Amino acid sequence: MIKYIGAVIGFAYRGIIGAIAGYLIGSLLDSLFFKNNKTTTGGSRSPFSSSEQSVTPGDFELNLLSLCSIVIKADGQVSQREMDYVRQYFVQAYGKERANATFRTFNEVIKKREISAQRICAYLTPRTRREVRLQIVHFLFGIAQADGSVSVSEVDQISQIAGYLQLSRGEFESIKAMFFKNAESAYKILEIEKSATDAEVKKAYRNMAKKYHPDKLQHMDEAYRQGAEEKFTKVQEAYETIQKERGM
């Protein structure tokens, strides 16, 4: 995060040369800060890490905001309600001051560049846990629905992002079904076919409840924990719907 702030300050004083210098100095400070932070916390595993690679909170927020902008623009219209949804989510997750800093950096530095969903996801995928990537897709659907309806182009864009994040088609359809209620939604949420046996339904419910349990995101910010709870509730509701339908 410091490197982006440095780039903005450098640009304000010395133009593009200052921006480059500010970015390099900020990168060094970022590296030192997060190295020290890891040491002082006893090397505990971050929710933004997968195997040996990790992403700083600042970089994660800016990349997430970039994905948000892609979804908001997917249907060719920039909805104020979708933008407000994103801002409210960031404020809830990171606090007003930090969220505002992220938005300023995005508007002053990142927004002016070509934003590639594939490149962003290629960066995030090896650096984030699967449950975090599932939550990203859930959040993107929330943005798309904020204006009252989810367009085909928005679904296609989120589907593409889910693929780039190396989530399975079943995982994507499961989250999508949480936003589109129909006769098949409950089965899709549990990632099973309607022809599944009662035993398979029960097994699928146990697996999905484990996958989406809020405890998996207990170290993340409040907004992410709430998102996990929403998915967990949808899984429970889907199972109850099938139970009633079948008289289980």
mmCIF file of C-alpha atoms in Angstrom:
data_model
loop_
_atom_site.group_PDB
_atom_site.id
_atom_site.type_symbol
_atom_site.label_atom_id
_atom_site.label_comp_id
_atom_site.label_asym_id
_atom_site.label_seq_id
_atom_site.Cartn_x
_atom_site.Cartn_y
_atom_site.Cartn_z
ATOM 1 C CA MET A 1 0.000 0.000 0.000
ATOM 2 C CA ILE A 2 2.866 2.385 0.857
ATOM 3 C CA LYS A 3 4.328 2.066 -2.659
ATOM 4 C CA TYR A 4 1.098 3.338 -4.238
ATOM 5 C CA ILE A 5 0.893 6.269 -1.848
ATOM 6 C CA GLY A 6 4.536 7.028 -2.662
ATOM 7 C CA ALA A 7 3.743 6.952 -6.377
ATOM 8 C CA VAL A 8 0.900 9.445 -5.933
ATOM 9 C CA ILE A 9 2.989 11.822 -3.830
ATOM 10 C CA GLY A 10 5.943 11.537 -6.223
ATOM 11 C CA PHE A 11 3.737 12.269 -9.221
ATOM 12 C CA ALA A 12 2.315 15.355 -7.531
ATOM 13 C CA TYR A 13 5.793 16.820 -7.026
ATOM 14 C CA ARG A 14 7.904 15.495 -9.913
ATOM 15 C CA GLY A 15 5.528 14.061 -12.492
ATOM 16 C CA ILE A 16 6.131 10.591 -13.902
ATOM 17 C CA ILE A 17 9.778 10.477 -12.710
ATOM 18 C CA GLY A 18 8.659 11.311 -9.193
ATOM 19 C CA ALA A 19 5.924 8.676 -9.388
ATOM 20 C CA ILE A 20 8.478 5.993 -10.316
ATOM 21 C CA ALA A 21 10.844 7.067 -7.548
ATOM 22 C CA GLY A 22 8.011 7.189 -5.017
ATOM 23 C CA TYR A 23 6.858 3.738 -6.063
ATOM 24 C CA LEU A 24 10.354 2.239 -5.657
ATOM 25 C CA ILE A 25 10.895 3.835 -2.246
ATOM 26 C CA GLY A 26 7.401 2.775 -1.152
ATOM 27 C CA SER A 27 8.069 -0.790 -2.322
ATOM 28 C CA LEU A 28 11.145 -0.917 -0.117
ATOM 29 C CA LEU A 29 9.187 0.386 2.880
ATOM 30 C CA ASP A 30 6.355 -2.081 2.144
ATOM 31 C CA SER A 31 8.850 -4.927 2.087
ATOM 32 C CA LEU A 32 10.462 -3.883 5.358
ATOM 33 C CA PHE A 33 7.131 -3.258 7.093
ATOM 34 C CA PHE A 34 5.513 -6.552 6.198
ATOM 35 C CA LYS A 35 8.685 -8.511 6.874
ATOM 36 C CA ASN A 36 8.856 -7.011 10.360
ATOM 37 C CA ASN A 37 5.127 -7.503 10.862
ATOM 38 C CA LYS A 38 5.452 -11.179 10.031
ATOM 39 C CA THR A 39 8.295 -11.532 12.532
ATOM 40 C CA THR A 40 6.451 -9.777 15.353
ATOM 41 C CA THR A 41 3.317 -11.868 14.859
ATOM 42 C CA GLY A 42 5.298 -15.072 15.195
ATOM 43 C CA GLY A 43 4.951 -15.948 11.506
ATOM 44 C CA SER A 44 1.252 -16.784 11.811
ATOM 45 C CA ARG A 45 -0.434 -17.701 8.556
ATOM 46 C CA SER A 46 -2.217 -14.835 6.857
ATOM 47 C CA PRO A 47 -5.606 -15.276 5.176
ATOM 48 C CA PHE A 48 -3.913 -13.636 2.173
ATOM 49 C CA SER A 49 -1.383 -16.419 1.737
ATOM 50 C CA SER A 50 -1.168 -19.728 -0.020
ATOM 51 C CA SER A 51 1.898 -21.980 0.333
ATOM 52 C CA GLU A 52 5.021 -19.769 0.092
ATOM 53 C CA GLN A 53 3.487 -16.746 -1.654
ATOM 54 C CA SER A 54 1.532 -13.925 -0.069
ATOM 55 C CA VAL A 55 -0.121 -10.618 -0.922
ATOM 56 C CA THR A 56 -0.038 -7.522 1.269
ATOM 57 C CA PRO A 57 -3.423 -6.233 2.503
ATOM 58 C CA GLY A 58 -2.956 -3.036 0.474
ATOM 59 C CA ASP A 59 -2.309 -4.904 -2.774
ATOM 60 C CA PHE A 60 -5.214 -7.239 -2.083
ATOM 61 C CA GLU A 61 -7.614 -4.315 -1.581
ATOM 62 C CA LEU A 62 -6.492 -2.555 -4.781
ATOM 63 C CA ASN A 63 -6.744 -5.732 -6.851
ATOM 64 C CA LEU A 64 -10.176 -6.477 -5.375
ATOM 65 C CA LEU A 65 -11.307 -2.944 -6.195
ATOM 66 C CA SER A 66 -10.045 -3.416 -9.759
ATOM 67 C CA LEU A 67 -12.182 -6.567 -10.120
ATOM 68 C CA CYS A 68 -15.143 -4.599 -8.746
ATOM 69 C CA SER A 69 -14.683 -1.955 -11.432
ATOM 70 C CA ILE A 70 -14.664 -4.629 -14.140
ATOM 71 C CA VAL A 71 -17.983 -6.081 -12.937
ATOM 72 C CA ILE A 72 -19.577 -2.633 -12.529
ATOM 73 C CA LYS A 73 -18.722 -1.815 -16.159
ATOM 74 C CA ALA A 74 -19.655 -5.263 -17.511
ATOM 75 C CA ASP A 75 -23.172 -4.291 -18.678
ATOM 76 C CA GLY A 76 -22.012 -1.020 -20.215
ATOM 77 C CA GLN A 77 -23.579 1.079 -17.455
ATOM 78 C CA VAL A 78 -22.015 2.435 -14.283
ATOM 79 C CA SER A 79 -24.682 2.084 -11.598
ATOM 80 C CA GLN A 80 -24.486 4.426 -8.618
ATOM 81 C CA ARG A 81 -26.093 1.755 -6.443
ATOM 82 C CA GLU A 82 -23.381 -0.719 -7.381
ATOM 83 C CA MET A 83 -20.683 1.860 -6.627
ATOM 84 C CA ASP A 84 -22.309 2.645 -3.271
ATOM 85 C CA TYR A 85 -22.434 -1.078 -2.486
ATOM 86 C CA VAL A 86 -18.687 -1.379 -3.081
ATOM 87 C CA ARG A 87 -17.872 1.698 -0.998
ATOM 88 C CA GLN A 88 -20.069 0.518 1.882
ATOM 89 C CA TYR A 89 -18.441 -2.922 1.767
ATOM 90 C CA PHE A 90 -14.922 -1.467 1.858
ATOM 91 C CA VAL A 91 -15.785 0.923 4.700
ATOM 92 C CA GLN A 92 -17.319 -1.940 6.671
ATOM 93 C CA ALA A 93 -14.337 -4.202 6.003
ATOM 94 C CA TYR A 94 -11.455 -1.781 6.443
ATOM 95 C CA GLY A 95 -12.796 1.355 8.131
ATOM 96 C CA LYS A 96 -13.570 4.707 6.516
ATOM 97 C CA GLU A 97 -10.046 6.150 6.525
ATOM 98 C CA ARG A 98 -8.379 3.079 5.046
ATOM 99 C CA ALA A 99 -11.163 2.574 2.498
ATOM 100 C CA ASN A 100 -10.913 6.194 1.366
ATOM 101 C CA ALA A 101 -7.135 5.843 0.961
ATOM 102 C CA THR A 102 -7.651 2.742 -1.187
ATOM 103 C CA PHE A 103 -10.210 4.540 -3.376
ATOM 104 C CA ARG A 104 -7.904 7.556 -3.784
ATOM 105 C CA THR A 105 -4.958 5.380 -4.803
ATOM 106 C CA PHE A 106 -7.144 3.453 -7.230
ATOM 107 C CA ASN A 107 -8.526 6.632 -8.838
ATOM 108 C CA GLU A 108 -5.137 8.362 -9.057
ATOM 109 C CA VAL A 109 -2.905 5.483 -10.138
ATOM 110 C CA ILE A 110 -4.606 2.177 -10.970
ATOM 111 C CA LYS A 111 -7.762 3.387 -12.751
ATOM 112 C CA LYS A 112 -5.717 5.083 -15.475
ATOM 113 C CA ARG A 113 -4.099 1.807 -16.503
ATOM 114 C CA GLU A 114 -5.563 -1.054 -18.495
ATOM 115 C CA ILE A 115 -7.200 -3.347 -15.944
ATOM 116 C CA SER A 116 -7.002 -7.043 -16.836
ATOM 117 C CA ALA A 117 -9.092 -9.544 -14.873
ATOM 118 C CA GLN A 118 -6.883 -12.385 -16.057
ATOM 119 C CA ARG A 119 -3.697 -10.657 -14.904
ATOM 120 C CA ILE A 120 -5.206 -9.701 -11.534
ATOM 121 C CA CYS A 121 -6.441 -13.248 -10.893
ATOM 122 C CA ALA A 122 -3.118 -14.749 -11.979
ATOM 123 C CA TYR A 123 -1.531 -12.617 -9.260
ATOM 124 C CA LEU A 124 -4.129 -13.340 -6.556
ATOM 125 C CA THR A 125 -4.710 -17.078 -7.110
ATOM 126 C CA PRO A 126 -1.375 -18.407 -5.794
ATOM 127 C CA ARG A 127 -1.393 -15.845 -2.987
ATOM 128 C CA THR A 128 -4.865 -16.383 -1.464
ATOM 129 C CA ARG A 129 -6.678 -19.305 0.090
ATOM 130 C CA ARG A 130 -9.535 -20.924 -1.790
ATOM 131 C CA GLU A 131 -12.136 -19.744 0.726
ATOM 132 C CA VAL A 132 -10.998 -16.138 0.126
ATOM 133 C CA ARG A 133 -11.411 -16.589 -3.632
ATOM 134 C CA LEU A 134 -14.880 -18.053 -3.107
ATOM 135 C CA GLN A 135 -15.756 -14.981 -1.055
ATOM 136 C CA ILE A 136 -14.470 -12.689 -3.831
ATOM 137 C CA VAL A 137 -16.904 -14.273 -6.305
ATOM 138 C CA HIS A 138 -19.754 -14.017 -3.785
ATOM 139 C CA PHE A 139 -18.926 -10.332 -3.286
ATOM 140 C CA LEU A 140 -18.870 -9.692 -7.053
ATOM 141 C CA PHE A 141 -22.355 -11.201 -7.397
ATOM 142 C CA GLY A 142 -23.485 -8.926 -4.561
ATOM 143 C CA ILE A 143 -22.245 -5.927 -6.550
ATOM 144 C CA ALA A 144 -24.042 -7.066 -9.703
ATOM 145 C CA GLN A 145 -27.306 -7.498 -7.781
ATOM 146 C CA ALA A 146 -27.048 -4.126 -6.011
ATOM 147 C CA ASP A 147 -28.980 -2.316 -8.761
ATOM 148 C CA GLY A 148 -31.856 -4.798 -8.560
ATOM 149 C CA SER A 149 -30.910 -7.296 -11.264
ATOM 150 C CA VAL A 150 -27.933 -9.288 -12.476
ATOM 151 C CA SER A 151 -27.407 -9.000 -16.230
ATOM 152 C CA VAL A 152 -26.167 -11.773 -18.513
ATOM 153 C CA SER A 153 -22.993 -9.791 -19.235
ATOM 154 C CA GLU A 154 -22.302 -9.463 -15.500
ATOM 155 C CA VAL A 155 -22.786 -13.211 -14.982
ATOM 156 C CA ASP A 156 -20.447 -13.921 -17.909
ATOM 157 C CA GLN A 157 -17.807 -11.568 -16.504
ATOM 158 C CA ILE A 158 -17.986 -13.076 -13.010
ATOM 159 C CA SER A 159 -17.876 -16.562 -14.517
ATOM 160 C CA GLN A 160 -14.690 -15.612 -16.335
ATOM 161 C CA ILE A 161 -13.169 -14.220 -13.141
ATOM 162 C CA ALA A 162 -14.106 -17.390 -11.216
ATOM 163 C CA GLY A 163 -12.314 -19.424 -13.878
ATOM 164 C CA TYR A 164 -9.237 -17.218 -13.650
ATOM 165 C CA LEU A 165 -9.305 -17.716 -9.856
ATOM 166 C CA GLN A 166 -9.196 -21.475 -10.520
ATOM 167 C CA LEU A 167 -12.585 -22.168 -8.972
ATOM 168 C CA SER A 168 -14.545 -25.079 -10.400
ATOM 169 C CA ARG A 169 -17.675 -24.692 -12.506
ATOM 170 C CA GLY A 170 -19.648 -26.326 -9.697
ATOM 171 C CA GLU A 171 -18.352 -23.789 -7.175
ATOM 172 C CA PHE A 172 -19.294 -20.920 -9.487
ATOM 173 C CA GLU A 173 -22.786 -22.328 -10.111
ATOM 174 C CA SER A 174 -23.240 -22.879 -6.375
ATOM 175 C CA ILE A 175 -22.563 -19.213 -5.572
ATOM 176 C CA LYS A 176 -24.573 -18.026 -8.580
ATOM 177 C CA ALA A 177 -27.575 -20.049 -7.388
ATOM 178 C CA MET A 178 -27.515 -18.080 -4.129
ATOM 179 C CA PHE A 179 -28.569 -15.033 -6.165
ATOM 180 C CA PHE A 180 -31.001 -16.718 -8.605
ATOM 181 C CA LYS A 181 -33.894 -18.529 -6.959
ATOM 182 C CA ASN A 182 -35.636 -21.233 -8.998
ATOM 183 C CA ALA A 183 -36.595 -24.889 -8.709
ATOM 184 C CA GLU A 184 -32.999 -26.014 -9.299
ATOM 185 C CA SER A 185 -31.243 -23.475 -7.057
ATOM 186 C CA ALA A 186 -31.161 -25.595 -3.890
ATOM 187 C CA TYR A 187 -29.462 -28.459 -5.735
ATOM 188 C CA LYS A 188 -26.974 -26.171 -7.457
ATOM 189 C CA ILE A 189 -26.026 -24.558 -4.142
ATOM 190 C CA LEU A 190 -25.174 -28.036 -2.794
ATOM 191 C CA GLU A 191 -23.357 -28.800 -6.083
ATOM 192 C CA ILE A 192 -25.485 -31.887 -6.840
ATOM 193 C CA GLU A 193 -28.031 -32.979 -9.438
ATOM 194 C CA LYS A 194 -31.739 -33.199 -8.690
ATOM 195 C CA SER A 195 -31.475 -36.952 -9.256
ATOM 196 C CA ALA A 196 -29.160 -37.322 -6.237
ATOM 197 C CA THR A 197 -30.231 -39.829 -3.587
ATOM 198 C CA ASP A 198 -31.175 -38.726 -0.075
ATOM 199 C CA ALA A 199 -27.849 -40.075 1.166
ATOM 200 C CA GLU A 200 -26.001 -38.040 -1.475
ATOM 201 C CA VAL A 201 -27.971 -34.928 -0.473
ATOM 202 C CA LYS A 202 -26.964 -35.363 3.170
ATOM 203 C CA LYS A 203 -23.332 -35.930 2.224
ATOM 204 C CA ALA A 204 -23.342 -32.874 -0.068
ATOM 205 C CA TYR A 205 -24.794 -30.733 2.717
ATOM 206 C CA ARG A 206 -22.076 -31.821 5.153
ATOM 207 C CA ASN A 207 -19.372 -31.087 2.572
ATOM 208 C CA MET A 208 -20.780 -27.667 1.661
ATOM 209 C CA ALA A 209 -21.355 -26.683 5.290
ATOM 210 C CA LYS A 210 -17.707 -27.509 5.939
ATOM 211 C CA LYS A 211 -16.523 -25.589 2.849
ATOM 212 C CA TYR A 212 -18.490 -22.438 3.656
ATOM 213 C CA HIS A 213 -18.226 -22.489 7.445
ATOM 214 C CA PRO A 214 -17.607 -18.921 8.732
ATOM 215 C CA ASP A 215 -14.699 -20.134 10.871
ATOM 216 C CA LYS A 216 -12.639 -20.461 7.699
ATOM 217 C CA LEU A 217 -12.607 -16.661 7.417
ATOM 218 C CA GLN A 218 -12.403 -15.861 11.123
ATOM 219 C CA HIS A 219 -9.077 -14.010 10.668
ATOM 220 C CA MET A 220 -10.454 -11.712 7.968
ATOM 221 C CA ASP A 221 -12.316 -8.428 8.353
ATOM 222 C CA GLU A 222 -15.935 -8.235 9.487
ATOM 223 C CA ALA A 223 -17.394 -7.822 5.982
ATOM 224 C CA TYR A 224 -15.749 -11.048 4.826
ATOM 225 C CA ARG A 225 -16.960 -12.955 7.883
ATOM 226 C CA GLN A 226 -20.492 -11.713 7.212
ATOM 227 C CA GLY A 227 -20.179 -12.853 3.602
ATOM 228 C CA ALA A 228 -19.158 -16.307 4.813
ATOM 229 C CA GLU A 229 -22.141 -16.388 7.156
ATOM 230 C CA GLU A 230 -24.454 -15.456 4.265
ATOM 231 C CA LYS A 231 -23.137 -18.331 2.144
ATOM 232 C CA PHE A 232 -23.380 -20.729 5.089
ATOM 233 C CA THR A 233 -27.011 -19.670 5.657
ATOM 234 C CA LYS A 234 -27.805 -20.219 1.958
ATOM 235 C CA VAL A 235 -26.407 -23.745 2.202
ATOM 236 C CA GLN A 236 -28.591 -24.459 5.230
ATOM 237 C CA GLU A 237 -31.665 -23.018 3.493
ATOM 238 C CA ALA A 238 -30.976 -25.099 0.379
ATOM 239 C CA TYR A 239 -30.758 -28.275 2.447
ATOM 240 C CA GLU A 240 -33.973 -27.450 4.310
ATOM 241 C CA THR A 241 -35.736 -26.778 0.981
ATOM 242 C CA ILE A 242 -34.732 -30.191 -0.343
ATOM 243 C CA GLN A 243 -35.713 -31.853 2.940
ATOM 244 C CA LYS A 244 -39.225 -30.390 2.730
ATOM 245 C CA GLU A 245 -39.531 -31.213 -0.948
ATOM 246 C CA ARG A 246 -38.582 -34.850 -0.337
ATOM 247 C CA GLY A 247 -40.123 -35.273 3.097
ATOM 248 C CA MET A 248 -36.756 -36.269 4.504
#
